[in-house]
XYZ file of C-alpha atoms in Angstrom:
591
model
C -52.839 19.051 -52.238
C -49.029 19.219 -52.181
C -46.812 16.973 -50.105
C -45.970 19.823 -47.761
C -49.627 20.624 -47.229
C -50.248 16.952 -46.444
C -47.515 17.155 -43.819
C -45.085 14.833 -45.634
C -41.706 14.856 -43.971
C -39.007 16.449 -46.162
C -36.063 14.458 -47.415
C -32.710 14.592 -45.638
C -31.231 16.805 -48.323
C -34.186 19.249 -48.205
C -34.093 19.326 -44.415
C -30.367 20.034 -44.342
C -30.768 22.755 -46.940
C -33.537 24.492 -44.963
C -31.595 24.300 -41.689
C -28.446 25.560 -43.403
C -30.292 28.509 -44.940
C -31.829 29.382 -41.569
C -28.450 29.317 -39.793
C -26.792 31.250 -42.610
C -29.440 33.966 -42.434
C -29.137 34.160 -38.659
C -25.362 33.838 -38.165
C -23.844 34.460 -41.596
C -22.135 32.252 -44.133
C -19.587 30.955 -41.612
C -22.201 28.516 -40.219
C -23.081 25.546 -42.423
C -24.611 22.104 -42.052
C -22.278 19.403 -43.321
C -23.120 15.685 -43.295
C -21.548 12.633 -44.861
C -22.108 12.902 -48.601
C -24.302 16.033 -48.502
C -23.469 19.745 -48.570
C -25.995 22.600 -48.535
C -26.342 24.120 -51.993
C -25.231 27.737 -52.189
C -25.263 29.734 -55.366
C -21.550 30.261 -56.231
C -22.235 33.615 -57.844
C -24.181 34.750 -54.792
C -21.302 33.644 -52.552
C -18.745 35.501 -54.655
C -20.832 38.677 -54.585
C -21.219 38.427 -50.830
C -17.468 37.924 -50.458
C -16.721 40.911 -52.683
C -19.146 43.038 -50.689
C -17.490 41.992 -47.428
C -14.056 42.775 -48.831
C -15.309 46.144 -50.018
C -16.691 46.951 -46.557
C -13.504 45.838 -44.857
C -10.926 47.497 -47.077
C -7.399 47.421 -45.827
C -6.539 50.551 -43.835
C -3.205 51.505 -42.327
C -2.007 54.872 -41.035
C 0.827 54.022 -38.635
C 4.021 56.053 -38.998
C 7.555 54.659 -38.590
C 8.185 56.728 -35.461
C 5.043 55.361 -33.835
C 6.059 51.790 -34.596
C 9.596 52.383 -33.303
C 8.164 53.816 -30.067
C 6.107 50.644 -29.653
C 9.103 48.384 -30.264
C 11.184 50.373 -27.766
C 8.821 49.203 -25.034
C 9.865 45.590 -25.553
C 13.180 45.406 -27.403
C 16.441 46.655 -25.903
C 18.931 48.232 -28.305
C 18.901 47.243 -31.988
C 18.059 50.847 -32.892
C 19.245 50.499 -36.493
C 17.321 47.282 -37.131
C 14.169 48.695 -35.538
C 14.441 51.826 -37.668
C 14.855 49.819 -40.886
C 12.015 47.414 -40.108
C 9.596 50.086 -38.898
C 10.278 52.357 -41.873
C 9.980 49.760 -44.616
C 7.022 47.903 -43.087
C 5.071 51.121 -42.505
C 5.866 52.285 -46.028
C 4.775 48.923 -47.452
C 1.381 48.910 -45.750
C 0.736 52.646 -46.145
C 1.273 52.337 -49.891
C -1.197 49.445 -50.016
C -3.724 51.372 -47.944
C -3.428 54.475 -50.089
C -3.738 52.443 -53.284
C -6.830 50.538 -52.149
C -8.632 53.437 -50.495
C -7.922 56.382 -52.773
C -11.077 58.142 -54.061
C -12.449 56.557 -57.215
C -10.202 53.512 -57.006
C -11.946 50.169 -57.043
C -9.194 47.627 -56.403
C -5.466 47.490 -56.927
C -5.042 45.504 -60.145
C -1.263 45.215 -59.931
C -0.583 47.448 -62.938
C 1.283 50.055 -60.917
C 4.717 49.998 -62.536
C 6.222 51.880 -59.580
C 5.418 49.090 -57.138
C 8.459 47.389 -55.629
C 7.893 45.078 -52.685
C 10.473 45.759 -50.001
C 11.090 42.261 -48.664
C 13.588 42.267 -45.789
C 16.627 40.171 -44.874
C 17.658 40.176 -41.201
C 21.198 39.161 -40.291
C 22.290 38.581 -36.733
C 23.519 35.969 -34.253
C 21.154 33.709 -32.371
C 19.113 35.135 -29.527
C 19.248 38.821 -30.509
C 15.489 39.148 -31.080
C 14.937 38.677 -34.809
C 11.788 36.584 -34.453
C 10.586 38.606 -31.473
C 10.743 41.836 -33.463
C 8.629 40.494 -36.312
C 6.057 38.964 -33.969
C 5.711 42.282 -32.145
C 5.252 44.186 -35.388
C 2.651 41.771 -36.758
C 0.735 41.826 -33.463
C 0.764 45.612 -33.257
C -0.378 46.333 -36.801
C -2.895 43.466 -36.729
C -2.001 41.555 -39.880
C -1.816 37.752 -40.245
C 1.623 36.393 -39.471
C 3.181 33.009 -40.080
C 6.664 31.784 -39.250
C 8.451 29.052 -41.155
C 11.795 27.320 -41.030
C 13.664 27.319 -44.333
C 15.279 23.956 -43.572
C 11.977 22.047 -43.771
C 11.242 22.984 -47.395
C 12.316 21.316 -50.609
C 12.091 22.406 -54.221
C 8.972 20.438 -55.134
C 7.717 19.287 -51.774
C 8.448 15.584 -52.396
C 10.727 15.667 -49.358
C 9.771 18.157 -46.692
C 7.276 20.921 -47.378
C 6.286 23.019 -50.351
C 7.190 26.706 -50.073
C 3.625 27.578 -51.060
C 2.516 25.890 -47.823
C 3.617 29.135 -46.132
C 0.832 30.998 -47.933
C -1.706 28.311 -47.048
C -0.605 28.547 -43.411
C -1.050 32.317 -43.643
C -4.641 31.815 -44.782
C -5.287 29.558 -41.815
C -3.813 32.191 -39.491
C -6.251 34.663 -41.065
C -9.160 32.347 -40.106
C -9.465 31.272 -43.750
C -10.159 34.861 -44.800
C -8.493 35.014 -48.208
C -8.870 38.781 -48.472
C -7.178 39.394 -45.118
C -4.398 36.907 -45.891
C -3.415 39.004 -48.935
C -1.895 41.578 -46.556
C 0.004 39.272 -44.210
C 3.633 38.798 -43.260
C 5.589 35.620 -43.966
C 8.666 35.210 -41.778
C 11.197 32.586 -42.829
C 13.941 31.814 -40.314
C 17.200 29.887 -40.807
C 17.329 31.118 -44.390
C 21.125 30.926 -44.329
C 20.769 27.129 -44.253
C 19.464 27.064 -47.837
C 22.579 28.770 -49.193
C 24.722 26.628 -51.488
C 28.400 27.047 -52.200
C 31.648 25.739 -50.788
C 30.862 26.700 -47.183
C 27.907 24.307 -47.082
C 28.510 20.578 -46.909
C 26.451 18.025 -48.790
C 24.357 18.326 -51.924
C 23.076 21.840 -52.551
C 20.533 20.902 -55.244
C 17.657 21.168 -52.786
C 19.031 24.402 -51.336
C 19.208 26.108 -54.710
C 15.842 24.623 -55.597
C 14.225 26.111 -52.525
C 15.653 29.502 -53.412
C 14.170 29.245 -56.904
C 10.843 28.021 -55.530
C 10.640 31.111 -53.318
C 11.194 33.567 -56.176
C 7.599 33.761 -57.414
C 5.857 33.937 -54.002
C 8.296 36.645 -52.894
C 7.368 38.761 -55.903
C 3.875 37.928 -57.151
C 2.066 34.706 -57.960
C -1.277 33.006 -57.492
C -1.130 30.276 -54.853
C -3.767 27.564 -55.076
C -5.373 26.784 -51.735
C -6.284 23.228 -52.703
C -3.407 20.911 -53.531
C -3.586 17.575 -55.409
C -1.812 15.579 -52.702
C -4.406 16.618 -50.088
C -7.200 13.960 -50.135
C -9.599 16.158 -48.165
C -9.245 18.941 -50.727
C -9.884 16.498 -53.557
C -13.037 15.118 -51.916
C -14.378 18.626 -51.268
C -13.674 19.658 -54.863
C -15.444 16.568 -56.276
C -18.463 17.080 -54.007
C -18.694 20.765 -54.920
C -18.578 19.904 -58.629
C -21.237 17.199 -58.181
C -23.640 19.622 -56.479
C -23.060 22.755 -58.556
C -21.584 21.551 -61.817
C -18.857 24.168 -61.444
C -15.257 24.024 -60.354
C -14.292 26.112 -57.367
C -10.822 27.601 -57.463
C -9.540 29.489 -54.434
C -6.257 31.341 -54.818
C -4.296 33.990 -52.970
C -2.210 36.551 -54.794
C 1.113 37.245 -53.034
C 1.441 40.764 -54.490
C 0.977 42.437 -51.080
C 2.381 39.724 -48.814
C 5.603 40.908 -47.205
C 8.419 38.354 -46.902
C 10.983 38.732 -44.134
C 13.964 36.346 -44.030
C 16.476 35.912 -41.223
C 19.503 33.880 -40.269
C 22.709 33.872 -38.251
C 24.899 33.641 -41.387
C 27.921 32.067 -39.721
C 30.974 32.584 -41.927
C 29.600 35.625 -43.738
C 31.903 37.987 -41.857
C 34.927 36.167 -43.288
C 33.658 36.765 -46.827
C 33.170 40.459 -46.055
C 36.603 40.620 -44.450
C 38.270 39.213 -47.570
C 36.458 41.701 -49.798
C 37.509 44.626 -47.625
C 41.119 43.455 -47.518
C 41.258 43.071 -51.282
C 40.086 46.668 -51.586
C 42.160 47.879 -48.652
C 42.449 51.513 -49.571
C 41.132 54.570 -47.812
C 38.430 54.181 -45.208
C 37.797 50.454 -45.763
C 41.382 49.524 -44.876
C 41.018 51.512 -41.670
C 37.836 49.610 -40.823
C 39.456 46.245 -41.479
C 42.458 47.104 -39.328
C 40.530 48.697 -36.506
C 37.977 45.901 -36.224
C 40.495 43.533 -34.701
C 38.442 40.433 -35.446
C 35.042 41.686 -34.295
C 32.267 40.352 -36.496
C 29.705 43.070 -35.807
C 31.426 45.840 -37.718
C 32.078 43.600 -40.711
C 28.437 42.502 -40.921
C 27.359 46.143 -40.952
C 29.165 46.471 -44.301
C 27.476 43.501 -45.976
C 26.596 43.855 -49.650
C 24.593 41.777 -52.108
C 27.802 40.422 -53.648
C 28.811 39.001 -50.266
C 25.534 37.114 -50.002
C 25.990 35.747 -53.517
C 29.469 34.550 -52.534
C 27.892 33.009 -49.438
C 25.815 30.732 -51.682
C 22.642 32.589 -52.634
C 21.485 33.054 -56.182
C 21.452 36.625 -57.401
C 17.744 36.434 -58.313
C 16.940 35.431 -54.738
C 18.973 38.257 -53.178
C 17.481 40.679 -55.683
C 14.077 40.060 -54.162
C 15.405 41.048 -50.722
C 16.328 44.697 -51.324
C 16.251 45.703 -47.636
C 19.025 44.506 -45.307
C 19.119 44.947 -41.539
C 21.907 43.736 -39.271
C 21.220 43.089 -35.598
C 23.919 43.563 -32.992
C 25.110 40.905 -30.600
C 23.724 41.543 -27.114
C 26.164 42.782 -24.480
C 25.999 42.123 -20.754
C 24.408 45.524 -20.214
C 21.820 44.775 -22.909
C 20.917 41.534 -21.139
C 20.538 43.411 -17.854
C 18.256 45.961 -19.539
C 16.121 43.097 -20.850
C 15.730 41.649 -17.357
C 14.996 45.011 -15.711
C 12.429 46.025 -18.339
C 8.864 45.840 -16.910
C 7.894 43.980 -20.096
C 10.600 41.341 -19.580
C 9.007 38.038 -20.540
C 11.795 36.174 -18.711
C 11.105 37.746 -15.314
C 7.314 37.949 -15.737
C 7.119 34.305 -16.788
C 9.129 33.173 -13.784
C 6.954 35.236 -11.434
C 3.911 33.543 -12.931
C 5.500 30.130 -12.359
C 5.873 30.812 -8.637
C 2.531 32.621 -8.373
C 0.869 29.415 -9.578
C 1.818 27.993 -6.151
C 0.837 31.175 -4.280
C 4.470 32.292 -3.886
C 5.452 35.933 -4.390
C 8.758 36.267 -6.244
C 10.827 39.469 -6.374
C 14.214 40.276 -7.909
C 16.812 42.691 -6.559
C 18.880 44.754 -8.959
C 22.133 43.020 -7.987
C 20.568 39.642 -8.818
C 19.525 40.851 -12.266
C 23.050 42.066 -12.986
C 24.572 38.749 -11.926
C 22.084 36.810 -14.039
C 22.949 39.006 -17.030
C 26.655 38.361 -16.433
C 26.111 34.593 -16.394
C 24.007 34.753 -19.550
C 26.590 36.838 -21.397
C 29.178 34.087 -20.900
C 27.006 31.578 -22.779
C 26.980 33.772 -25.924
C 23.493 32.690 -27.029
C 21.845 36.070 -26.625
C 18.550 36.511 -24.814
C 17.898 32.761 -24.915
C 20.656 32.345 -22.327
C 18.653 34.429 -19.857
C 15.921 31.797 -19.733
C 18.329 28.922 -19.120
C 20.286 30.854 -16.484
C 17.162 31.890 -14.546
C 15.808 28.341 -14.697
C 19.098 26.906 -13.504
C 19.228 29.254 -10.498
C 15.597 28.895 -9.402
C 14.726 25.313 -10.348
C 15.305 23.808 -6.882
C 13.339 26.625 -5.220
C 10.462 25.956 -7.583
C 10.590 22.277 -6.623
C 10.923 22.650 -2.842
C 8.966 25.750 -1.792
C 5.447 24.677 -2.911
C 5.630 21.871 -0.313
C 6.390 24.338 2.497
C 4.597 27.293 4.069
C 7.063 29.750 2.488
C 5.161 32.242 0.349
C 7.777 34.948 -0.282
C 11.114 34.669 -2.086
C 13.591 37.425 -2.862
C 16.214 36.690 -5.508
C 19.335 38.613 -4.476
C 22.994 38.437 -5.421
C 23.735 35.812 -2.775
C 21.017 33.504 -4.067
C 22.346 33.728 -7.630
C 25.888 33.021 -6.446
C 24.898 30.083 -4.180
C 21.373 28.776 -4.891
C 21.810 25.514 -2.947
C 23.166 27.188 0.183
C 20.471 29.869 0.148
C 17.748 27.235 -0.166
C 19.058 25.306 2.835
C 19.207 28.488 4.898
C 15.716 29.489 3.855
C 14.256 26.126 4.829
C 15.967 25.999 8.238
C 16.050 29.636 9.439
C 12.624 31.067 10.366
C 14.076 34.544 10.929
C 15.477 34.487 7.412
C 11.978 33.672 6.112
C 10.519 36.606 8.048
C 13.078 38.942 6.521
C 12.030 37.660 3.091
C 8.460 38.848 3.731
C 9.570 42.398 4.558
C 12.023 42.580 1.658
C 9.300 41.378 -0.715
C 7.012 44.175 0.483
C 9.752 46.791 0.048
C 10.611 45.547 -3.444
C 6.913 45.454 -4.411
C 6.491 49.118 -3.394
C 9.594 50.075 -5.375
C 8.403 48.073 -8.371
C 5.000 49.773 -8.232
C 6.652 53.194 -8.513
C 8.791 51.951 -11.391
C 5.736 50.614 -13.234
C 3.865 53.894 -12.764
C 6.816 55.847 -14.152
C 7.155 53.409 -17.056
C 3.484 53.734 -18.010
C 3.605 57.519 -17.760
C 6.743 57.856 -19.898
C 6.304 55.070 -22.449
C 2.512 54.777 -22.692
C 1.302 58.241 -21.656
C 1.077 59.464 -25.239
C -0.899 56.367 -26.234
C -3.362 56.931 -23.378
C -3.847 60.623 -24.170
C -4.388 59.848 -27.858
C -7.368 57.742 -26.740
C -8.714 60.489 -24.429
C -7.501 58.751 -21.283
C -5.683 61.199 -19.042
C -2.912 59.450 -17.054
C -3.892 60.865 -13.665
C -1.831 59.786 -10.626
C -4.694 57.640 -9.310
C -5.179 56.028 -12.721
C -1.463 55.352 -13.116
C -1.366 53.689 -9.714
C -4.362 51.502 -10.574
C -2.800 50.435 -13.865
C 0.577 49.769 -12.257
C -0.976 47.750 -9.438
C -3.022 45.671 -11.875
C 0.069 44.940 -13.952
C 1.981 43.995 -10.805
C -0.691 41.893 -9.119
C -1.519 39.859 -12.236
C 1.972 39.915 -13.828
C 0.576 41.556 -16.954
C 2.135 43.526 -19.778
C 1.665 47.256 -18.960
C 0.588 47.880 -22.553
C -2.133 45.260 -22.192
C -3.348 46.907 -18.991
C -3.448 50.298 -20.728
C -5.555 48.832 -23.531
C -8.030 47.529 -20.958
C -8.283 50.937 -19.288
C -8.822 52.610 -22.661
C -11.750 50.254 -23.278
C -13.219 50.870 -19.817
C -12.936 54.673 -20.049
C -14.493 54.478 -23.503
C -17.388 52.500 -22.030
C -17.922 55.159 -19.326
C -17.963 57.918 -21.943
C -20.420 55.927 -24.079
C -22.828 55.644 -21.152
C -22.602 59.402 -20.562
C -23.149 60.175 -24.269
C -26.202 57.916 -24.392
C -27.832 59.593 -21.394
C -26.963 63.030 -22.769
C -28.670 62.149 -26.048
C -31.758 60.695 -24.365
C -32.380 63.685 -22.059
C -30.885 66.497 -24.104
C -28.301 67.371 -21.458
C -24.604 68.075 -22.037
C -23.308 65.420 -19.634
C -19.807 64.160 -18.897
C -17.737 62.657 -16.071
C -14.770 64.422 -14.497
C -11.459 62.582 -14.368
C -11.861 62.118 -10.617
C -15.284 60.589 -11.189
C -13.900 58.235 -13.833
C -11.160 57.151 -11.426
C -13.779 56.541 -8.724
C -15.704 54.252 -11.103
C -12.546 52.437 -12.213
C -11.649 51.771 -8.588
C -14.665 49.453 -8.226
C -13.910 45.738 -8.155
C -13.949 43.578 -10.132
C -12.633 46.005 -12.718
C -14.319 44.703 -15.862
C -16.820 45.913 -18.457
C -19.798 44.328 -16.713
C -19.041 46.047 -13.395
C -18.207 49.416 -14.955
C -21.347 49.372 -17.084
C -23.496 48.415 -14.100
C -22.011 51.186 -11.925
C -22.625 53.792 -14.639
C -26.216 52.651 -15.092
C -26.877 52.789 -11.357
C -25.417 56.267 -10.978
C -27.131 57.727 -14.028
C -30.364 55.917 -13.175
C -30.397 57.624 -9.774
C -30.062 60.981 -11.547
C -32.795 60.324 -14.119
C -35.502 62.540 -12.648
C -33.159 65.496 -12.234
C -31.758 65.012 -15.738
C -35.269 65.135 -17.183
C -35.886 68.445 -15.425
C -32.599 69.885 -16.679
C -33.351 68.701 -20.183
C -36.546 70.766 -20.268
C -34.616 74.017 -19.996
C -33.416 75.748 -23.111
C -30.363 77.076 -21.263
C -29.552 73.884 -19.355
C -25.989 74.121 -18.009
C -23.222 71.703 -18.897
C -23.311 68.951 -16.294
C -19.985 67.487 -15.183
C -20.468 64.614 -12.741
C -17.761 64.872 -10.096
C -16.459 62.318 -7.622
C -19.162 63.483 -5.191
C -21.751 62.522 -7.807
C -20.342 58.988 -7.892
C -20.479 58.624 -4.109
C -23.941 60.192 -3.645
C -25.709 60.652 -7.016
C -29.083 61.642 -5.476
C -27.633 64.461 -3.424
C -25.456 65.616 -6.312
C -28.270 65.896 -8.872
C -30.643 67.512 -6.327
C -28.046 70.180 -5.598
C -27.500 70.835 -9.323
C -31.246 71.099 -9.987
C -31.791 73.423 -7.011
C -29.003 75.744 -8.061
C -30.174 75.771 -11.685
C -33.823 76.586 -10.982
C -32.942 79.002 -8.154
C -31.445 81.273 -10.816
C -34.951 81.869 -12.156
């Protein structure tokens, strides 16, 4: 009789292996049992085949057009039309080419032998606070690829001081939840790249700066980046343990062939280099530009060329791997006002959330937004100045009001001009506090109309493309939800798309079960969406209750060969029994 038949208790290693196999079968390979000194044994070849199968099932797909991406960016970013056009065009082209290459009929995998492939890495030039990082974050979030941001100043040539440039790729893998296949199609964004330029404009030794540029050359084009590094003790221990258990070395690498690199920097002093070049060639149109500019840096930066960047201190090989240039404009006072008045303004929404945490309703008048924009424009730090200006104006209100019974605050022009005086008046004058309540209500009603119009104009096409008609009632519900919870209107629209999709799924399931052509009218959908709380659990429960009440009538209708198309109206939501009885009576009365 064997040990198992005798009931002998298995060894620790056997027990861990059995538990690991059970969890892996139940939850997938992401769940493992790991103990000190012991790892569950997994066949490496089996793991590689499973990974290849997963990658095959989840092939990279991308079908976004530049115009669609620009329309999305317009919801959040004021101005910068040229930069948005350049970024949207080249990024969409980059990922569409990858998608077409990987998913064309008869193609297995892109092996990198396409001689026509040129990776359009991008260099962004613009002063601080104009939205360079914000643009890239928005794009990465919208297209759903892994994104990692790095600071060029923290890297060194070999990593002995600071970081190794290949750490960016390892960070990208971590952002992709350690999915190597998904990380192959990510975006690496490197800010402050102007700080690694050498040359006479930069003080101190430029050996490290030039070294970092050279170290970036291979990742920017194509190279294999090892995930495990010798100076990482954890990686070394894992590698030794894997070799001890399997007798094979495990090598995990990521190819940077499809990873898009986007660099950015303020490039202070670059306009002077461009100015000198234009003056040396001061004939024809260029002399007119140099004379008409009158010292403005924006127009000079628009005429930047690769030779200017080389003169700035970059190596020609490095600039050659950044074929796409985009220059962002400095933000004007009007641009700053547009940022504040945008329903997606993170500055205003964040401040409302700060006060709402204490149960205080905060509203802004138009005059206040214009004055805040004027104050921010004087600081010449772009959109970042908006945050500091708003904080400076409202800090004492945020400190004092939570300790009082004041629950409404209107930020008007007078408050921005004299915060301290307005606070004293608010604390002492009860009539002034009462007026705040009414003004808050008036501004909330006006804001609700503005949000509805914004959703209809900016997000209406998105809703209709997902079979969600922007009815007046639906627009009001979405606008009110965005207002009450201080949410991004686009996020609210995504939630409504999911909820309407859930309602349609319930109708399709019942239609399939009973053989009836069943659907909900838009008024009926709005009636369901009006239920609170507005979440998937509530919507699903309401649909089940309504359709459950109609079950007997639906069975009768399904028995007819000529059963009519059944559209559940708002009356069917309010009284499903009466609705289905009326439909059945009218249908069978025709006989």
